[in-house]
XYZ file of N, CA and C in Angstrom:
834
model
N 8.140 19.177 -6.867
C 7.437 18.484 -5.780
C 6.451 17.482 -6.371
N 6.573 16.214 -6.004
C 5.690 15.187 -6.552
C 4.237 15.429 -6.180
N 3.980 16.039 -5.024
C 2.600 16.303 -4.638
C 1.895 17.195 -5.646
N 2.629 18.115 -6.249
C 2.020 18.992 -7.247
C 1.511 18.195 -8.442
N 2.124 17.054 -8.718
C 1.727 16.234 -9.858
C 0.461 15.422 -9.596
N 0.077 15.281 -8.325
C -1.112 14.478 -8.005
C -2.159 15.277 -7.239
N -1.945 16.579 -7.064
C -2.856 17.361 -6.235
C -4.262 17.369 -6.814
N -4.404 17.231 -8.125
C -5.736 17.200 -8.736
C -6.511 15.940 -8.371
N -5.825 14.931 -7.829
C -6.475 13.683 -7.432
C -6.943 13.710 -5.984
N -6.522 14.721 -5.225
C -6.787 14.788 -3.796
C -7.951 15.725 -3.483
N -8.576 15.497 -2.323
C -9.585 16.416 -1.798
C -9.304 16.670 -0.329
N -9.799 17.791 0.142
C -9.642 18.154 1.544
C -10.393 17.162 2.422
N -9.772 16.632 3.460
C -10.464 15.682 4.332
C -11.548 16.334 5.195
N -11.552 17.661 5.279
C -12.527 18.364 6.117
C -13.793 18.739 5.353
N -13.650 19.166 4.098
C -14.815 19.651 3.343
C -14.986 18.973 1.991
N -14.059 18.115 1.607
C -14.104 17.364 0.354
C -13.959 18.242 -0.878
N -13.438 19.455 -0.710
C -13.177 20.331 -1.842
C -11.792 20.031 -2.415
N -11.572 20.423 -3.665
C -10.292 20.176 -4.310
C -9.207 21.085 -3.745
N -7.964 20.677 -3.964
C -6.797 21.404 -3.466
C -6.091 22.144 -4.597
N -5.363 23.167 -4.196
C -4.317 23.748 -5.028
C -3.057 23.829 -4.182
N -1.910 23.913 -4.855
C -0.635 24.065 -4.171
C -0.255 25.536 -4.203
N 0.144 26.079 -3.066
C 0.559 27.474 -3.040
C 1.840 27.641 -3.849
N 2.091 28.865 -4.356
C 3.264 29.078 -5.217
C 4.588 28.657 -4.594
N 4.694 28.771 -3.266
C 5.948 28.369 -2.622
C 6.004 26.871 -2.354
N 4.932 26.142 -2.731
C 4.852 24.689 -2.590
C 4.950 24.229 -1.142
N 4.541 25.074 -0.223
C 4.596 24.713 1.193
C 3.241 24.322 1.769
N 2.155 24.605 1.035
C 0.817 24.329 1.532
C -0.057 23.731 0.442
N -0.959 22.830 0.876
C -2.123 22.493 0.070
C -3.286 23.276 0.658
N -4.024 23.984 -0.206
C -5.136 24.813 0.276
C -6.367 24.517 -0.560
N -7.524 24.371 0.114
C -8.762 24.077 -0.594
C -9.591 25.346 -0.757
N -10.735 25.213 -1.463
C -11.589 26.370 -1.729
C -12.187 26.953 -0.453
N -12.269 26.150 0.608
C -12.785 26.623 1.891
C -11.668 27.143 2.801
N -10.472 27.281 2.230
C -9.308 27.862 2.914
C -8.743 26.977 4.021
N -9.082 25.698 4.001
C -8.361 24.768 4.868
C -6.977 24.550 4.267
N -5.972 24.578 5.111
C -4.597 24.484 4.624
C -3.836 23.400 5.372
N -3.000 22.691 4.638
C -2.207 21.602 5.201
C -0.758 21.792 4.765
N 0.131 21.767 5.750
C 1.552 21.984 5.482
C 2.149 20.814 4.700
N 2.962 21.139 3.747
C 3.786 20.136 3.073
C 5.092 20.042 3.850
N 5.369 18.889 4.385
C 6.597 18.691 5.163
C 7.813 18.880 4.268
N 8.916 19.252 4.870
C 10.126 19.492 4.079
C 10.585 18.215 3.384
N 10.172 17.059 3.888
C 10.533 15.798 3.222
C 9.634 15.506 2.025
N 8.553 16.299 1.829
C 7.752 16.172 0.625
C 6.397 15.515 0.763
N 6.009 15.089 1.956
C 4.698 14.476 2.155
C 3.752 15.485 2.803
N 2.444 15.167 2.808
C 1.474 16.018 3.489
C 0.622 15.142 4.401
N 0.362 15.636 5.599
C -0.417 14.900 6.582
C -1.868 15.342 6.507
N -2.740 14.458 6.010
C -4.168 14.728 5.901
C -4.964 13.886 6.891
N -4.293 13.389 7.915
C -4.946 12.501 8.881
C -5.917 13.260 9.778
N -5.570 14.480 10.137
C -6.463 15.272 10.975
C -6.427 14.910 12.442
N -5.440 14.190 12.885
C -5.317 13.801 14.282
C -4.065 12.984 14.485
N -3.912 12.463 15.691
C -2.739 11.642 15.996
C -2.849 10.285 15.307
N -1.744 9.734 14.828
C -1.791 8.396 14.223
C -2.102 7.349 15.282
N -2.680 6.217 14.903
C -2.958 5.155 15.882
C -1.674 4.597 16.470
N -1.805 3.970 17.613
C -0.636 3.445 18.306
C 0.074 2.351 17.513
N -0.655 1.672 16.649
C -0.037 0.588 15.874
C 0.488 1.052 14.526
N 0.552 2.366 14.302
C 1.162 2.870 13.073
C 2.644 2.494 13.057
N 3.159 2.204 11.882
C 4.563 1.801 11.780
C 5.485 2.894 12.309
N 6.444 2.484 13.096
C 7.445 3.398 13.637
C 8.566 3.611 12.629
N 9.440 4.551 12.934
C 10.602 4.787 12.069
C 11.467 3.537 11.951
N 11.623 2.828 13.064
C 12.437 1.607 13.043
C 11.798 0.539 12.171
N 10.471 0.409 12.225
C 9.775 -0.577 11.398
C 9.903 -0.230 9.923
N 9.764 1.046 9.608
C 9.870 1.481 8.215
C 11.286 1.246 7.682
N 12.284 1.527 8.498
C 13.663 1.288 8.086
C 13.913 -0.198 7.840
N 13.350 -1.053 8.707
C 13.492 -2.498 8.511
C 12.817 -2.937 7.219
N 11.649 -2.363 6.931
C 10.936 -2.706 5.699
C 11.747 -2.298 4.464
N 12.324 -1.106 4.519
C 13.123 -0.635 3.388
C 14.315 -1.561 3.144
N 14.985 -1.980 4.219
C 16.133 -2.886 4.050
C 15.683 -4.229 3.485
N 14.593 -4.767 4.027
C 14.137 -6.089 3.595
C 13.709 -6.065 2.123
N 12.868 -5.113 1.753
C 12.402 -5.049 0.375
C 13.549 -4.739 -0.579
N 14.494 -3.937 -0.127
C 15.656 -3.634 -0.953
C 16.533 -4.840 -1.211
N 16.420 -5.862 -0.375
C 17.208 -7.078 -0.551
C 16.692 -8.001 -1.634
N 15.480 -7.753 -2.135
C 14.976 -8.505 -3.276
C 14.107 -9.699 -2.975
N 13.823 -9.996 -1.708
C 13.048 -11.196 -1.388
C 11.638 -11.159 -1.969
N 11.089 -9.961 -2.141
C 9.731 -9.834 -2.669
C 9.703 -9.235 -4.074
N 10.834 -9.227 -4.759
C 10.869 -8.698 -6.126
C 9.865 -9.415 -7.030
N 9.717 -10.707 -6.832
C 8.837 -11.475 -7.713
C 7.371 -11.104 -7.489
N 7.039 -10.693 -6.280
C 5.672 -10.209 -6.047
C 5.445 -8.923 -6.834
N 6.398 -8.008 -6.755
C 6.287 -6.756 -7.500
C 6.229 -7.019 -9.005
N 6.997 -7.986 -9.493
C 6.973 -8.320 -10.912
C 5.599 -8.834 -11.332
N 4.989 -9.677 -10.506
C 3.674 -10.224 -10.841
C 2.617 -9.114 -10.866
N 2.676 -8.215 -9.898
C 1.751 -7.077 -9.905
C 1.919 -6.271 -11.180
N 3.152 -6.028 -11.565
C 3.427 -5.260 -12.783
C 2.837 -5.948 -14.011
N 2.951 -7.266 -14.080
C 2.389 -8.003 -15.211
C 0.881 -7.809 -15.311
N 0.210 -7.738 -14.168
C -1.248 -7.685 -14.159
C -1.801 -6.297 -14.453
N -0.970 -5.272 -14.389
C -1.443 -3.934 -14.760
C -0.704 -3.428 -15.994
N -0.201 -4.360 -16.776
C 0.641 -4.003 -17.916
C -0.090 -3.226 -18.999
N -1.424 -3.275 -19.023
C -2.167 -2.542 -20.042
C -2.654 -1.194 -19.534
N -2.058 -0.697 -18.451
C -2.471 0.573 -17.870
C -1.300 1.562 -17.837
N -0.659 1.846 -18.965
C 0.550 2.674 -18.939
C 0.319 4.136 -18.576
N -0.921 4.624 -18.670
C -1.208 6.023 -18.328
C -1.939 6.140 -16.994
N -1.859 5.134 -16.172
C -2.730 5.037 -15.006
C -2.436 6.076 -13.933
N -3.526 6.475 -13.281
C -3.454 7.208 -12.024
C -3.616 6.154 -10.926
N -2.597 6.009 -10.090
C -2.544 4.893 -9.160
C -2.612 5.367 -7.713
N -3.194 4.524 -6.879
C -3.253 4.757 -5.436
C -2.844 3.474 -4.744
N -1.788 3.544 -3.917
C -1.439 2.395 -3.077
C -1.859 2.699 -1.653
N -2.719 1.842 -1.111
C -3.225 1.997 0.254
C -2.383 1.135 1.188
N -1.998 1.711 2.332
C -1.069 1.002 3.204
C 0.264 0.839 2.510
N 0.735 1.932 1.901
C 1.867 1.857 0.980
C 3.198 1.622 1.655
N 3.312 1.900 2.943
C 4.611 1.741 3.588
C 5.665 2.612 2.932
N 6.727 1.996 2.471
C 7.824 2.730 1.844
C 7.534 3.148 0.403
N 6.396 2.710 -0.149
C 6.085 2.998 -1.547
C 6.783 2.079 -2.529
N 7.301 0.974 -2.043
C 8.105 0.069 -2.866
C 7.341 -0.434 -4.092
N 6.135 -0.979 -3.895
C 5.398 -1.581 -5.003
C 4.912 -0.517 -5.980
N 4.428 0.597 -5.468
C 3.975 1.674 -6.336
C 5.134 2.233 -7.161
N 6.273 2.407 -6.546
C 7.440 2.919 -7.279
C 7.844 1.978 -8.401
N 7.752 0.673 -8.169
C 8.067 -0.285 -9.227
C 7.129 -0.117 -10.416
N 5.844 0.099 -10.140
C 4.884 0.302 -11.225
C 5.173 1.600 -11.976
N 5.486 2.647 -11.230
C 5.769 3.927 -11.872
C 7.038 3.861 -12.715
N 8.001 3.078 -12.272
C 9.208 2.870 -13.085
C 8.866 2.212 -14.417
N 7.934 1.262 -14.378
C 7.593 0.507 -15.579
C 6.748 1.326 -16.545
N 5.971 2.280 -16.019
C 5.032 3.031 -16.858
C 5.293 4.521 -16.691
N 6.165 5.106 -17.533
C 6.637 6.484 -17.341
C 5.576 7.556 -17.518
N 4.379 7.203 -18.004
C 3.306 8.185 -18.133
C 2.313 8.107 -16.972
N 2.586 7.236 -16.018
C 1.708 7.082 -14.856
C 2.149 7.991 -13.711
N 1.268 8.179 -12.767
C 1.571 8.913 -11.538
C 0.791 8.265 -10.410
N 1.238 8.469 -9.183
C 0.616 7.723 -8.099
C 0.633 8.424 -6.765
N -0.269 7.957 -5.893
C -0.369 8.422 -4.515
C -0.044 7.249 -3.604
N 0.886 7.454 -2.686
C 1.176 6.488 -1.625
C 0.480 6.971 -0.363
N -0.431 6.157 0.156
C -1.217 6.520 1.337
C -0.890 5.572 2.474
N -0.564 6.133 3.630
C -0.283 5.310 4.797
C -0.620 6.112 6.043
N -1.024 5.415 7.108
C -1.375 6.090 8.352
C -0.142 6.466 9.167
N 1.015 5.966 8.761
C 2.268 6.215 9.470
C 3.008 7.410 8.882
N 3.347 8.371 9.729
C 4.139 9.512 9.285
C 5.513 9.048 8.830
N 6.099 8.104 9.556
C 7.419 7.596 9.175
C 7.378 6.949 7.796
N 6.311 6.219 7.504
C 6.179 5.595 6.193
C 6.016 6.649 5.103
N 5.171 7.648 5.359
C 4.957 8.704 4.359
C 6.242 9.456 4.074
N 7.034 9.674 5.100
C 8.314 10.368 4.923
C 9.223 9.565 4.000
N 9.262 8.252 4.196
C 10.100 7.401 3.357
C 9.539 7.314 1.942
N 8.221 7.144 1.810
C 7.610 6.997 0.489
C 7.772 8.250 -0.356
N 7.850 9.403 0.281
C 7.950 10.663 -0.461
C 9.185 10.712 -1.350
N 10.183 9.930 -1.038
C 11.387 9.927 -1.865
C 11.544 8.637 -2.670
N 10.442 7.863 -2.754
C 10.524 6.582 -3.459
C 10.509 6.741 -4.967
N 9.878 7.832 -5.462
C 9.784 8.009 -6.908
C 9.388 9.448 -7.218
N 9.922 10.033 -8.292
C 9.611 11.437 -8.597
C 8.179 11.679 -9.042
N 7.433 10.638 -9.426
C 6.031 10.821 -9.797
C 5.080 10.257 -8.752
N 5.565 10.178 -7.526
C 4.777 9.646 -6.423
C 4.529 10.749 -5.401
N 3.256 11.004 -5.088
C 2.900 11.925 -4.021
C 2.549 11.137 -2.771
N 3.098 11.525 -1.634
C 2.952 10.767 -0.402
C 2.053 11.511 0.582
N 1.047 10.807 1.124
C 0.137 11.427 2.081
C -0.047 10.521 3.298
N -0.308 11.162 4.437
C -0.687 10.455 5.660
C -2.203 10.491 5.755
N -2.831 9.324 5.802
C -4.283 9.220 5.933
C -4.609 7.816 6.415
N -5.810 7.655 6.950
C -6.266 6.375 7.493
C -7.032 5.631 6.411
N -6.539 4.462 6.032
C -7.175 3.686 4.983
C -8.550 3.174 5.328
N -8.907 3.186 6.625
C -10.241 2.737 7.034
C -11.267 3.857 7.010
N -10.829 5.081 6.858
C -11.712 6.239 6.857
C -11.949 6.720 5.423
N -12.888 7.658 5.224
C -13.027 8.231 3.879
C -11.682 8.746 3.378
N -11.289 8.307 2.214
C -9.976 8.649 1.682
C -9.987 10.073 1.134
N -8.913 10.834 1.339
C -8.847 12.202 0.810
C -8.506 12.204 -0.679
N -9.296 11.464 -1.419
C -9.093 11.266 -2.851
C -10.413 11.553 -3.560
N -10.342 12.212 -4.701
C -11.540 12.619 -5.426
C -12.286 11.418 -6.008
N -13.596 11.583 -6.206
C -14.416 10.561 -6.840
C -13.879 10.248 -8.232
N -13.795 8.956 -8.543
C -13.428 8.472 -9.871
C -12.070 8.997 -10.360
N -11.186 9.294 -9.426
C -9.900 9.898 -9.793
C -8.799 8.877 -10.036
N -9.048 7.593 -9.726
C -7.991 6.584 -9.698
C -8.315 5.467 -10.681
N -7.304 5.030 -11.415
C -7.464 3.922 -12.362
C -7.060 2.582 -11.769
N -6.092 2.589 -10.861
C -5.615 1.355 -10.229
C -5.434 1.600 -8.738
N -6.150 0.839 -7.914
C -5.911 0.804 -6.477
C -5.057 -0.418 -6.182
N -3.938 -0.216 -5.548
C -3.001 -1.287 -5.214
C -3.049 -1.528 -3.711
N -3.263 -2.787 -3.337
C -3.398 -3.155 -1.928
C -2.560 -4.398 -1.673
N -1.390 -4.213 -1.069
C -0.458 -5.311 -0.812
C -0.387 -5.537 0.695
N -0.977 -6.628 1.167
C -0.995 -6.952 2.601
C -1.544 -5.771 3.420
N -2.576 -5.103 2.941
C -3.009 -3.843 3.549
C -4.517 -3.853 3.781
N -5.035 -2.864 4.525
C -6.489 -2.766 4.738
C -7.234 -2.584 3.427
N -8.472 -3.100 3.387
C -9.274 -3.023 2.168
C -10.606 -2.340 2.481
N -10.683 -1.092 2.136
C -11.887 -0.287 2.354
C -12.689 -0.301 1.054
N -13.518 -1.335 0.880
C -14.145 -1.596 -0.410
C -15.020 -0.443 -0.877
N -15.790 0.151 0.031
C -16.667 1.254 -0.375
C -15.858 2.423 -0.914
N -14.759 2.730 -0.260
C -13.923 3.833 -0.713
C -13.183 3.484 -2.003
N -12.773 2.239 -2.141
C -12.149 1.829 -3.393
C -13.120 2.050 -4.555
N -14.374 1.644 -4.361
C -15.373 1.812 -5.414
C -15.617 3.290 -5.721
N -15.597 4.120 -4.708
C -15.858 5.550 -4.914
C -14.743 6.215 -5.704
N -13.486 5.909 -5.379
C -12.378 6.633 -6.012
C -12.019 6.076 -7.387
N -12.463 4.854 -7.717
C -12.078 4.241 -8.985
C -12.824 4.860 -10.158
N -12.091 5.063 -11.229
C -12.690 5.510 -12.484
C -13.474 4.356 -13.106
N -14.289 4.668 -14.121
C -15.007 3.614 -14.836
C -13.997 2.631 -15.421
N -14.186 1.365 -15.137
C -13.238 0.356 -15.585
C -11.993 0.256 -14.732
N -11.947 1.016 -13.635
C -10.793 0.960 -12.752
C -10.666 -0.384 -12.057
N -9.471 -0.656 -11.580
C -9.177 -1.977 -11.036
C -8.595 -1.905 -9.630
N -8.904 -2.924 -8.861
C -8.286 -3.145 -7.557
C -7.352 -4.344 -7.689
N -6.089 -4.152 -7.366
C -5.099 -5.233 -7.392
C -4.727 -5.543 -5.951
N -4.985 -6.772 -5.521
C -4.700 -7.174 -4.143
C -3.624 -8.249 -4.118
N -2.805 -8.185 -3.086
C -1.830 -9.242 -2.799
C -2.115 -9.728 -1.392
N -2.435 -11.016 -1.264
C -2.791 -11.583 0.036
C -1.984 -12.855 0.282
N -1.604 -13.109 1.547
C -0.824 -14.307 1.848
C -1.694 -15.561 1.886
N -1.127 -16.678 1.442
C -1.764 -17.978 1.565
C -1.318 -18.629 2.881
N -2.019 -19.681 3.345
C -1.696 -20.266 4.656
C -0.247 -20.679 4.843
N 0.419 -21.134 3.764
C 1.811 -21.588 3.918
C 2.834 -20.459 3.803
N 2.379 -19.245 3.620
C 3.302 -18.119 3.453
C 4.193 -17.964 4.687
N 5.500 -18.010 4.469
C 6.509 -17.834 5.525
C 6.349 -18.849 6.669
N 5.834 -20.039 6.343
C 5.537 -21.016 7.389
C 6.764 -21.408 8.198
N 7.923 -21.513 7.554
C 9.129 -21.955 8.262
C 9.657 -20.898 9.223
N 9.130 -19.710 9.136
C 9.483 -18.660 10.099
C 8.428 -18.566 11.190
N 7.182 -18.646 10.788
C 6.104 -18.458 11.756
C 6.040 -19.597 12.780
N 6.269 -20.818 12.341
C 6.101 -21.958 13.243
C 7.060 -21.938 14.434
N 8.371 -21.846 14.213
C 9.279 -21.901 15.371
C 9.137 -20.720 16.330
N 8.647 -19.603 15.835
C 8.469 -18.432 16.697
C 7.086 -18.362 17.306
N 6.230 -19.330 16.955
C 4.884 -19.349 17.522
C 4.001 -18.221 17.030
N 4.255 -17.729 15.828
C 3.435 -16.653 15.288
C 2.103 -17.209 14.799
N 1.109 -16.355 14.736
C -0.221 -16.787 14.345
C -0.217 -17.311 12.910
N -0.982 -18.404 12.708
C -1.134 -18.937 11.369
C -2.035 -18.026 10.543
N -1.870 -18.137 9.236
C -2.762 -17.449 8.305
C -3.917 -18.403 8.018
N -5.107 -18.053 8.442
C -6.240 -18.951 8.353
C -6.759 -19.055 6.917
N -7.130 -20.292 6.490
C -7.704 -20.449 5.149
C -8.937 -19.588 4.922
N -9.658 -19.255 5.977
C -10.866 -18.434 5.843
C -10.556 -17.027 5.356
N -9.286 -16.633 5.406
C -8.907 -15.307 4.935
C -9.344 -15.095 3.482
N -9.273 -16.153 2.676
C -9.637 -16.039 1.268
C -11.116 -15.700 1.121
N -11.957 -16.384 1.932
C -13.394 -16.097 1.895
C -13.689 -14.703 2.415
N -12.944 -14.273 3.430
C -13.146 -12.928 3.962
C -12.812 -11.870 2.915
N -11.741 -12.098 2.168
C -11.378 -11.159 1.113
C -12.463 -11.106 0.053
N -12.960 -12.262 -0.341
C -14.005 -12.310 -1.373
C -15.250 -11.562 -0.891
N -15.610 -11.741 0.385
C -16.791 -11.065 0.913
C -16.574 -9.556 0.999
N -15.376 -9.157 1.426
C -15.089 -7.729 1.566
C -15.188 -7.021 0.227
N -14.727 -7.682 -0.826
C -14.695 -7.062 -2.151
C -15.810 -7.610 -3.047
N -16.952 -7.935 -2.440
C -18.049 -8.530 -3.202
C -18.645 -7.577 -4.224
N -18.420 -6.270 -4.076
C -18.934 -5.307 -5.057
C -18.079 -5.266 -6.315
N -17.018 -6.043 -6.337
C -16.114 -6.064 -7.483
C -16.146 -7.429 -8.148
N -15.939 -7.440 -9.435
C -15.864 -8.687 -10.192
C -14.402 -9.072 -10.384
N -14.047 -10.265 -9.951
C -12.678 -10.731 -10.136
C -12.457 -11.119 -11.588
N -11.421 -10.557 -12.204
C -11.149 -10.860 -13.611
C -9.882 -11.686 -13.788
N -9.040 -11.743 -12.763
C -7.876 -12.629 -12.830
C -7.364 -12.885 -11.428
N -6.741 -14.038 -11.258
C -6.146 -14.398 -9.968
C -5.064 -15.431 -10.224
N -3.925 -15.245 -9.590
C -2.846 -16.224 -9.732
C -2.108 -16.324 -8.413
N -1.694 -17.529 -8.091
C -0.948 -17.765 -6.870
C 0.535 -17.895 -7.212
N 1.333 -17.148 -6.513
C 2.778 -17.113 -6.723
C 3.441 -17.880 -5.591
N 4.249 -18.865 -5.956
C 4.941 -19.690 -4.962
C 6.424 -19.766 -5.317
N 7.256 -19.462 -4.347
C 8.690 -19.647 -4.523
C 9.335 -19.691 -3.141
N 10.548 -20.197 -3.095
C 11.275 -20.286 -1.829
C 12.286 -19.153 -1.759
N 12.456 -18.627 -0.554
C 13.431 -17.578 -0.335
C 14.308 -17.967 0.846
N 15.602 -17.780 0.685
C 16.555 -18.080 1.760
C 16.973 -16.778 2.421
N 16.830 -16.735 3.732
C 17.109 -15.520 4.473
C 18.201 -15.765 5.505
N 19.195 -14.922 5.485
C 20.215 -14.928 6.533
C 19.664 -14.159 7.734
N 20.341 -14.192 8.873
C 19.765 -13.569 10.077
C 19.390 -12.101 9.926
N 20.175 -11.305 9.207
C 19.872 -9.869 9.127
C 18.554 -9.601 8.414
N 18.321 -10.104 7.193
C 17.011 -9.864 6.574
C 15.871 -10.573 7.290
N 16.149 -11.692 7.938
C 15.115 -12.364 8.720
C 14.672 -11.473 9.874
N 15.621 -10.865 10.541
C 15.302 -9.935 11.624
C 14.481 -8.771 11.080
N 14.859 -8.250 9.926
C 14.123 -7.132 9.339
C 12.705 -7.535 8.966
N 12.538 -8.743 8.446
C 11.213 -9.221 8.075
C 10.274 -9.210 9.279
N 10.776 -9.651 10.407
C 9.952 -9.678 11.614
C 9.769 -8.281 12.209
N 10.771 -7.444 12.053
C 10.727 -6.113 12.655
C 9.917 -5.115 11.843
N 9.564 -5.461 10.596
C 8.924 -4.474 9.732
C 7.403 -4.514 9.797
N 6.824 -5.519 10.441
C 5.371 -5.661 10.457
C 4.803 -5.768 11.850
N 3.550 -6.198 11.960
C 2.884 -6.262 13.269
C 3.601 -7.119 14.295
N 4.379 -8.096 13.839
C 5.105 -8.933 14.798
C 6.072 -8.120 15.649
N 6.485 -6.974 15.149
C 7.411 -6.135 15.916
C 6.792 -5.680 17.227
N 5.451 -5.639 17.298
C 4.783 -5.212 18.528
C 4.673 -6.347 19.541
N 4.912 -7.595 19.089
C 4.656 -8.744 19.951
C 5.909 -9.529 20.309
N 6.873 -9.585 19.416
C 8.097 -10.336 19.690
C 9.044 -9.495 20.535
N 9.666 -10.122 21.500
C 10.632 -9.420 22.331
C 11.932 -9.219 21.565
N 12.698 -8.236 22.006
C 14.009 -8.017 21.394
C 14.876 -9.266 21.531
N 14.743 -9.946 22.668
C 15.553 -11.145 22.893
C 15.206 -12.233 21.888
N 13.899 -12.374 21.572
C 13.485 -13.397 20.610
C 14.053 -13.094 19.237
N 13.986 -11.838 18.824
C 14.492 -11.498 17.497
C 16.012 -11.518 17.456
N 16.649 -11.117 18.536
C 18.108 -11.149 18.568
C 18.635 -12.580 18.581
N 17.764 -13.533 18.948
C 18.171 -14.930 18.975
C 18.118 -15.616 17.623
N 17.714 -14.886 16.593
C 17.642 -15.459 15.252
C 19.036 -15.475 14.638
N 19.727 -16.554 14.859
C 21.126 -16.617 14.427
C 21.320 -17.534 13.226
N 20.293 -18.298 12.852
C 20.445 -19.254 11.763
C 19.731 -18.755 10.520
N 20.266 -19.103 9.368
C 19.580 -18.823 8.114
C 18.407 -19.780 7.971
N 17.420 -19.388 7.182
C 16.235 -20.213 6.999
C 15.744 -20.066 5.564
N 15.224 -21.156 5.028
C 14.560 -21.131 3.723
C 13.075 -21.349 3.963
N 12.258 -20.470 3.422
C 10.828 -20.512 3.698
C 10.052 -20.219 2.431
N 8.834 -20.760 2.319
C 8.037 -20.450 1.136
C 7.436 -19.045 1.202
N 7.448 -18.383 0.078
C 6.664 -17.169 -0.123
C 5.487 -17.589 -0.997
N 4.284 -17.460 -0.471
C 3.094 -17.924 -1.186
C 2.001 -16.881 -1.048
N 1.701 -16.216 -2.141
C 0.702 -15.150 -2.135
C -0.193 -15.290 -3.354
N -1.392 -14.744 -3.227
C -2.307 -14.665 -4.359
C -2.437 -13.219 -4.793
N -2.256 -12.989 -6.078
C -2.399 -11.662 -6.667
C -3.658 -11.690 -7.524
N -4.607 -10.816 -7.205
C -5.892 -10.815 -7.898
C -6.216 -9.422 -8.409
N -6.956 -9.383 -9.509
C -7.406 -8.128 -10.097
C -8.929 -8.151 -10.154
N -9.538 -7.068 -9.696
C -10.993 -6.937 -9.709
C -11.398 -5.606 -10.312
N -12.590 -5.588 -10.907
C -13.168 -4.349 -11.410
C -14.504 -4.132 -10.716
N -14.906 -2.866 -10.630
C -16.154 -2.539 -9.966
C -17.333 -3.029 -10.787
N -18.358 -3.585 -10.108
C -19.565 -4.038 -10.780
C -20.654 -2.970 -10.780
N -20.346 -1.806 -10.189
C -21.329 -0.735 -10.180
C -20.604 0.580 -10.273
N -21.307 1.592 -10.723
C -20.727 2.919 -10.868
C -21.146 3.801 -9.710
N -20.216 4.589 -9.209
C -20.521 5.528 -8.138
C -21.449 6.609 -8.698
N -22.536 6.970 -7.987
C -23.467 7.971 -8.507
C -22.791 9.278 -8.810
N -23.172 9.901 -9.915
C -22.602 11.184 -10.299
C -23.095 12.284 -9.366
């Protein structure tokens, strides 16, 4: 069970005590006897309540798996891998991990690393649990205190996901890094424009800098390339994210033409400028 390999990195969301795995590997139990079932698919739900209404559905997760499996974002994963290339023994946490695609790529590259995929969606956690044998999958809210021990993580990975800066600083080890992937204004422009989707505002860059102001940026690079999508992966691209809640089935079913669009993202690495109190 991959969860057994990362249980030392987790804490109980109710009392913040450390966990152990029961001998039958069916429960995580803390020193205060709070217990959480390990689902038969291999993930554990530490959310403590119902997921939000905008949590990814099973259909959205399946669309994401198909789209990412098609290779359109392979170059993003490659760039992330390049930027953490000196962390072969890392303990990693991907927040808003979805299917665990990016974290699994890192774990493939660094066989001595292990990681936690965290997502608020049960469907996503179920899928991520089988993404890699050294990946432990948990359901938790990235905006809330993370069920992760202080200073337990060497690399926090955040790809198009929520950024809880205070919690990132708390869970990072000394010298730990936050790796972010954020879209630039022209990202997927040839898809967003004809469908009337919201533009990515240039102010997003300033918002990211302000959110992560407690961290020092040590590298940043913008990745630009064109990707050609036939109707099936184009449909999956729209169905795998927030647009799935807004576009009608008729609008997505009407996507009959292939399209070439820019993929433009910035990948940045930051380190904490302060240490969490002991």
